[in-house]
Short mmCIF file of C-alpha atoms and ligand atoms in Angstrom, two decimals:
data_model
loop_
_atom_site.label_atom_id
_atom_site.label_comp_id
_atom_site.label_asym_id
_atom_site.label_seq_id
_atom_site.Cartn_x
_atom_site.Cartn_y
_atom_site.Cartn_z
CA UNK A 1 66.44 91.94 151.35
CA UNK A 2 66.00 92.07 147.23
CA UNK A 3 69.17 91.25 145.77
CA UNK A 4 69.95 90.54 142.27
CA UNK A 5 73.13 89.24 141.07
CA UNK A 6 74.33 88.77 137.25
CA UNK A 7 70.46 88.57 136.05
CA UNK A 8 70.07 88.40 132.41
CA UNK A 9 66.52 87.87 130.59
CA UNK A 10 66.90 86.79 127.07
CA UNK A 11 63.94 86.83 124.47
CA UNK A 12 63.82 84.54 121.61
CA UNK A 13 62.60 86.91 118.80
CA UNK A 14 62.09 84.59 115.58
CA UNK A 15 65.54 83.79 115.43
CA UNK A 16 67.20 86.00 117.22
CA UNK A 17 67.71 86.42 121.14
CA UNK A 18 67.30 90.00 122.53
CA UNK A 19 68.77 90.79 126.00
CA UNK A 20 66.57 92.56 127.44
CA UNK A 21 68.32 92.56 130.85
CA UNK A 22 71.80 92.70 130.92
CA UNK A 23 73.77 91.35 133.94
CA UNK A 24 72.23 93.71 136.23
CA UNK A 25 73.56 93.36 139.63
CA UNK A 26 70.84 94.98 142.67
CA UNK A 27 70.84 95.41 145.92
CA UNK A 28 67.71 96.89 147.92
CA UNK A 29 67.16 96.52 152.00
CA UNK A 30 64.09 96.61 153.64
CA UNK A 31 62.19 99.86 154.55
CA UNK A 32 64.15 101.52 150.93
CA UNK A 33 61.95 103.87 148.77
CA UNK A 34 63.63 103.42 145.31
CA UNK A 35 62.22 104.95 141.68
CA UNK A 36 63.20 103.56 138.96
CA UNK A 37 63.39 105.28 135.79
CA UNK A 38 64.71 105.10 132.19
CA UNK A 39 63.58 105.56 128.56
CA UNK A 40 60.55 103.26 127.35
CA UNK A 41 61.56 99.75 126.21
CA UNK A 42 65.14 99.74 128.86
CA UNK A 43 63.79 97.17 130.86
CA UNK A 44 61.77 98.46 133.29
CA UNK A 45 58.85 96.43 133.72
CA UNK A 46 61.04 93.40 132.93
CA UNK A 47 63.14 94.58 135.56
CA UNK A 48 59.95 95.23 138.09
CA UNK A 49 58.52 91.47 136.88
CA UNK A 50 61.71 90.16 138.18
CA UNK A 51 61.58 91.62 141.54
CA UNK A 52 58.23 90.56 141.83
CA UNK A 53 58.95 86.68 140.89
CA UNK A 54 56.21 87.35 137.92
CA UNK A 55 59.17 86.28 135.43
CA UNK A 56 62.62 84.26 135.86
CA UNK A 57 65.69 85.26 135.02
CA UNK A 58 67.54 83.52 132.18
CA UNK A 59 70.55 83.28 134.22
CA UNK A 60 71.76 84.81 137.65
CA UNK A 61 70.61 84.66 140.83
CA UNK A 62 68.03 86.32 142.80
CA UNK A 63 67.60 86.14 146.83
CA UNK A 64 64.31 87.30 148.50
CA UNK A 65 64.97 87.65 152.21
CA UNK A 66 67.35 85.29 152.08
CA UNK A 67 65.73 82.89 149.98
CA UNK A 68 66.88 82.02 146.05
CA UNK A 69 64.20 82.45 144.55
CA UNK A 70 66.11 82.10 140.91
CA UNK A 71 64.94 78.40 140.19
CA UNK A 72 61.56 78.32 141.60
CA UNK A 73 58.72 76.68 140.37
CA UNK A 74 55.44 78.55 139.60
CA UNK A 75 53.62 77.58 142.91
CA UNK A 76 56.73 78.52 144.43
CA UNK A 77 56.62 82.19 142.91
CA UNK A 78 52.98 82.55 143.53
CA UNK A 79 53.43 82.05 147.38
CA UNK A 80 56.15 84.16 147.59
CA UNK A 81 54.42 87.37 145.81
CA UNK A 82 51.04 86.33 147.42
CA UNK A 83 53.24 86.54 150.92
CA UNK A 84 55.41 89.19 149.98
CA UNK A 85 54.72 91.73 147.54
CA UNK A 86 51.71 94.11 146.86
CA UNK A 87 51.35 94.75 142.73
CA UNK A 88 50.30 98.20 141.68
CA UNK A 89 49.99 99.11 137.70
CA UNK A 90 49.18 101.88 135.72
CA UNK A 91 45.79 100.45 134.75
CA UNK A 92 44.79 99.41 137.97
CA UNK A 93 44.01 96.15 136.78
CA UNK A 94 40.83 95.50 139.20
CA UNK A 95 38.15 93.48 138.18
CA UNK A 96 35.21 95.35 136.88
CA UNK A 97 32.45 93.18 138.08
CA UNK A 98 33.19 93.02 142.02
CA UNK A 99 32.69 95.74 143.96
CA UNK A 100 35.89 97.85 145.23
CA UNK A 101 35.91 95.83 148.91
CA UNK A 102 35.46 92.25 147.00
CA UNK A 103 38.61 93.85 144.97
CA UNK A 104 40.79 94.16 147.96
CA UNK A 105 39.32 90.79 149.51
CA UNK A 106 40.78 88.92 146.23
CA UNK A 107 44.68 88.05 147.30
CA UNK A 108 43.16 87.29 150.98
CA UNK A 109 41.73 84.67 148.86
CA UNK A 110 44.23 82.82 147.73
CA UNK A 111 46.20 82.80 151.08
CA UNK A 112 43.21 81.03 152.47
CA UNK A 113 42.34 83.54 154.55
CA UNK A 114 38.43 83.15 156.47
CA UNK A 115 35.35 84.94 155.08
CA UNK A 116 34.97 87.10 158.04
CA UNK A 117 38.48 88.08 158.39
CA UNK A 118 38.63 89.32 154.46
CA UNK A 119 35.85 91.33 155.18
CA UNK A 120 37.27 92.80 158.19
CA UNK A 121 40.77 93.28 156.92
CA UNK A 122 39.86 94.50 153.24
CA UNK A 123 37.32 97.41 155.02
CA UNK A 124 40.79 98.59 157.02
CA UNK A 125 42.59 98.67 154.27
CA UNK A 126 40.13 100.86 152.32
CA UNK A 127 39.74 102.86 155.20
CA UNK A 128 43.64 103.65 155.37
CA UNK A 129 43.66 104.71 151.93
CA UNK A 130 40.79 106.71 152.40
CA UNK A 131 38.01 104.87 150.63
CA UNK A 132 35.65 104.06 153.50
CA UNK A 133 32.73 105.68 151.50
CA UNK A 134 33.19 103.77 148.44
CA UNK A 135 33.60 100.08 149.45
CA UNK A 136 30.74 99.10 147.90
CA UNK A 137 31.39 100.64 144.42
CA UNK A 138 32.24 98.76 141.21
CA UNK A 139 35.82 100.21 139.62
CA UNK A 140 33.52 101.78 136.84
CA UNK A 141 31.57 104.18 139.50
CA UNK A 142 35.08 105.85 140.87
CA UNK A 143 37.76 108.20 139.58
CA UNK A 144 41.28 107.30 138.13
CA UNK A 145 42.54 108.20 141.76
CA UNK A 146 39.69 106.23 143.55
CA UNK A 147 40.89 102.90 141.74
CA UNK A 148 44.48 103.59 142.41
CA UNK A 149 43.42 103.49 145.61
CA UNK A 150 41.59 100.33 145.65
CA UNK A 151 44.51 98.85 143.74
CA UNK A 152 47.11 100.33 146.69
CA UNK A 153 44.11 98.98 149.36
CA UNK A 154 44.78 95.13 147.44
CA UNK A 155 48.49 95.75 147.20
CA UNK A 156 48.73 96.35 151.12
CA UNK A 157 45.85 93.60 152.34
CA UNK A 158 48.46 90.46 153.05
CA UNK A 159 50.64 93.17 154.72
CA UNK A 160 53.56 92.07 152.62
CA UNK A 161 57.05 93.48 152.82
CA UNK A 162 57.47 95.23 149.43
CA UNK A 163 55.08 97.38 147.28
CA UNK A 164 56.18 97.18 143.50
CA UNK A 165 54.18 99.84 141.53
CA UNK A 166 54.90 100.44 137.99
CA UNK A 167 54.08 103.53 136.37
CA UNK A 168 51.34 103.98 139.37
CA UNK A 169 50.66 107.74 138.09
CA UNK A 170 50.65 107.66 134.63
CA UNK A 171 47.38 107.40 133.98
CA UNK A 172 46.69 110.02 136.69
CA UNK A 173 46.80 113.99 136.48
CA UNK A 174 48.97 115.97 138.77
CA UNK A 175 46.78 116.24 141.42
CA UNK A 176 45.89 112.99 142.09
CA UNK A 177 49.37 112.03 141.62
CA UNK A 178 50.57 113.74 144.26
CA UNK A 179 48.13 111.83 146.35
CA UNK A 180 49.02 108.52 145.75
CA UNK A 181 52.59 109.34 145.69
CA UNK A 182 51.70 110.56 149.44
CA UNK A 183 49.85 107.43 150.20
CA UNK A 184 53.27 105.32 149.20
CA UNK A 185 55.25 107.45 151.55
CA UNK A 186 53.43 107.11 154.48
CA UNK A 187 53.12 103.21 153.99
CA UNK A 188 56.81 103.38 153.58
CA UNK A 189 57.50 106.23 156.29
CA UNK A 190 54.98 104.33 159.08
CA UNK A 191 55.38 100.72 158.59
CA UNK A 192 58.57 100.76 156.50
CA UNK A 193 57.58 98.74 153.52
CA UNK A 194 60.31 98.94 150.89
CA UNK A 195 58.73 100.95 147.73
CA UNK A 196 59.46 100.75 144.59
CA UNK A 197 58.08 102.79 141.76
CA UNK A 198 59.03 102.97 138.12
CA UNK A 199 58.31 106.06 136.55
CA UNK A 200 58.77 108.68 133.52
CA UNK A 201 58.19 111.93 136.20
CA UNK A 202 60.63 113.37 138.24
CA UNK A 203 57.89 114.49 140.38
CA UNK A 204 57.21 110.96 141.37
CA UNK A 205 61.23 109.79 141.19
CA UNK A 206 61.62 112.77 144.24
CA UNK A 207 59.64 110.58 146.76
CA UNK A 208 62.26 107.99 146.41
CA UNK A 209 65.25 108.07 148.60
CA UNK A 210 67.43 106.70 145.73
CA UNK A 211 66.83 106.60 141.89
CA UNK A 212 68.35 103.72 139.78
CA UNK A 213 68.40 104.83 136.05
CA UNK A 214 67.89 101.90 133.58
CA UNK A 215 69.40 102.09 130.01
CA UNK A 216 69.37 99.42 127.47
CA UNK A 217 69.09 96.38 129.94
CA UNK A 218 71.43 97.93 132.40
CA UNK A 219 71.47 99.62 135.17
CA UNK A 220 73.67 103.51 134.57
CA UNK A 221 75.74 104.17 137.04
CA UNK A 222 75.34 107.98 138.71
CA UNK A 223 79.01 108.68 137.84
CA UNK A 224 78.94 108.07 134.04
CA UNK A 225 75.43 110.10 133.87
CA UNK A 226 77.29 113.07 135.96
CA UNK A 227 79.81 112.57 133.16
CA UNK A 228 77.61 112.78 130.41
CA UNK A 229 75.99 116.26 131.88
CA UNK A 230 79.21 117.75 132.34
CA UNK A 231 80.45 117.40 128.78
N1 ADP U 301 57.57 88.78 126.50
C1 ADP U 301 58.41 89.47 125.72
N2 ADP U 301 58.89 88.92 124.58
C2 ADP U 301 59.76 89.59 123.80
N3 ADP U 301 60.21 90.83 124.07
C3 ADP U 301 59.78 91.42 125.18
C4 ADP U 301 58.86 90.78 126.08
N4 ADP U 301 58.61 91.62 127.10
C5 ADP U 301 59.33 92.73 126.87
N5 ADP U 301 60.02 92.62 125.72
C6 ADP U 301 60.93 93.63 125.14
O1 ADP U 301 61.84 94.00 126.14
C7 ADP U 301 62.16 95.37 126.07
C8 ADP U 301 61.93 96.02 127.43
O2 ADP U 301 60.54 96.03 127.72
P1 ADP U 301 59.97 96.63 129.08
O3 ADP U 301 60.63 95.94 130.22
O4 ADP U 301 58.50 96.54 129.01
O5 ADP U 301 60.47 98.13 129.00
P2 ADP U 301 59.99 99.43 129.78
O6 ADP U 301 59.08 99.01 130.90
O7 ADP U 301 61.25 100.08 130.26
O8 ADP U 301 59.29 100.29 128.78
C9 ADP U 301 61.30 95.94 124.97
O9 ADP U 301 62.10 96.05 123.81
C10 ADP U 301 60.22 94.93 124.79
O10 ADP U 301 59.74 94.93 123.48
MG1 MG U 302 57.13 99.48 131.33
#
């Protein structure tokens, strides 16, 4: 369902291009838990802002369920991702001034969906992540793991076909981790949304049915890694 061919991004840096991405060639079907993981500054979020149609590639080609989505415009993108993909980050990135239901009402929103219906749809998706209690809290009155919540309860509200979370734990301790980490799997396990999380802990990567190690703009292959253990 996501597959990237030949992408390249290419930053103009004063006068000098940097490659950030580097031909990377991807393919990942639907109902796939994938980690992604790599030193800081590989690519990763670049990679993750791909997937999610936030950025375009330089050159290549990327198909979204069957759709190129490679030459889009920006109204095109923003349908896609508002159809398709849930957004989790590190910082939760919720809106401090609207209450933790509002929060999760915000992407029904833009796809035009009816007052009532938000309301209805955004208190079952708190509820599934465990939040019924807190609905009507601003971000600033819950816990790290409480807003990751809210921000999993927004990702999941359009019901879209892919969760993209990027670094979803790192602001979180172990405990809490674990949680969210759980609350991936079952979306994945019971409605078999295709997850994929970048992350520094291999505590996190384990969820993942496969791991795709970035490095320098590319993707590693497992063979040369084994390879560089072994010697
Ligand atoms: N908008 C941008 N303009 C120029 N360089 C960028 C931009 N975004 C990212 N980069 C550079 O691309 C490289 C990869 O960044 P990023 O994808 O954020 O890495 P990671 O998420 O793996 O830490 C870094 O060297 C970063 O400085
Ligand atoms: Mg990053």
């Amino acid at each position: 369902m996501i597959e990237l061919e030949s992408i390249t991004k290419t930053y103009l840096l004063g006068k000098e291009n940097v490659n950030v991405l580097n031909n990377i060639s991807l393919k990942i079907e639907q109902g796939e838990f994938v980690a992604i993981m790599g030193p800081s500054g590989s690519g990763k979020s670049t990679l993750m802002n791909m997937i999610g149609c936030l950025d375009k590639p330089t050159s290549g080609n990327y198909t979204l369920s069957g759709e190129n989505v490679s030459h889009y415009s920006e109204n095109e993108l923003a349908r896609v991702r508002n159809q398709s993909i849930g957004f989790v980050f590190q910082q939760f990135h919720l809106l401090p001034r609207l209450s933790a239901l509002k929060n999760v009402e915000l992407p029904m929103i833009y796809a035009g969906v009816s007052k009532v219906e938000r309301q209805l749809r955004a208190e079952e998706a708190l509820n599934k992540v465990g939040l019924s209690d807190r609905m009507d809290h601003l971000p600033n009155a819950l816990s790290g793991g409480q807003k990751q919540r809210v921000a999993i309860a927004r990702a999941i509200v359009n019901k879209p076909k892919i969760i993209l979370a990027d670094e979803p734990t790192g602001a979180l301790d172990s405990k809490t981790s674990t949680a969210i980490m759980e609350q991936f799997r079952e979306l994945n396990g019971e409605e078999g949304v295709t997850v994929i999380v970048v992350t520094h802990e291999s505590e996190v990567a384990a969820y993942a049915n496969r791991t795709i190690f970035v490095r320098d703009g590319m993707i590693q292959l497992p063979s040369a890694s084994n390879r560089g253990a072994s010697e």
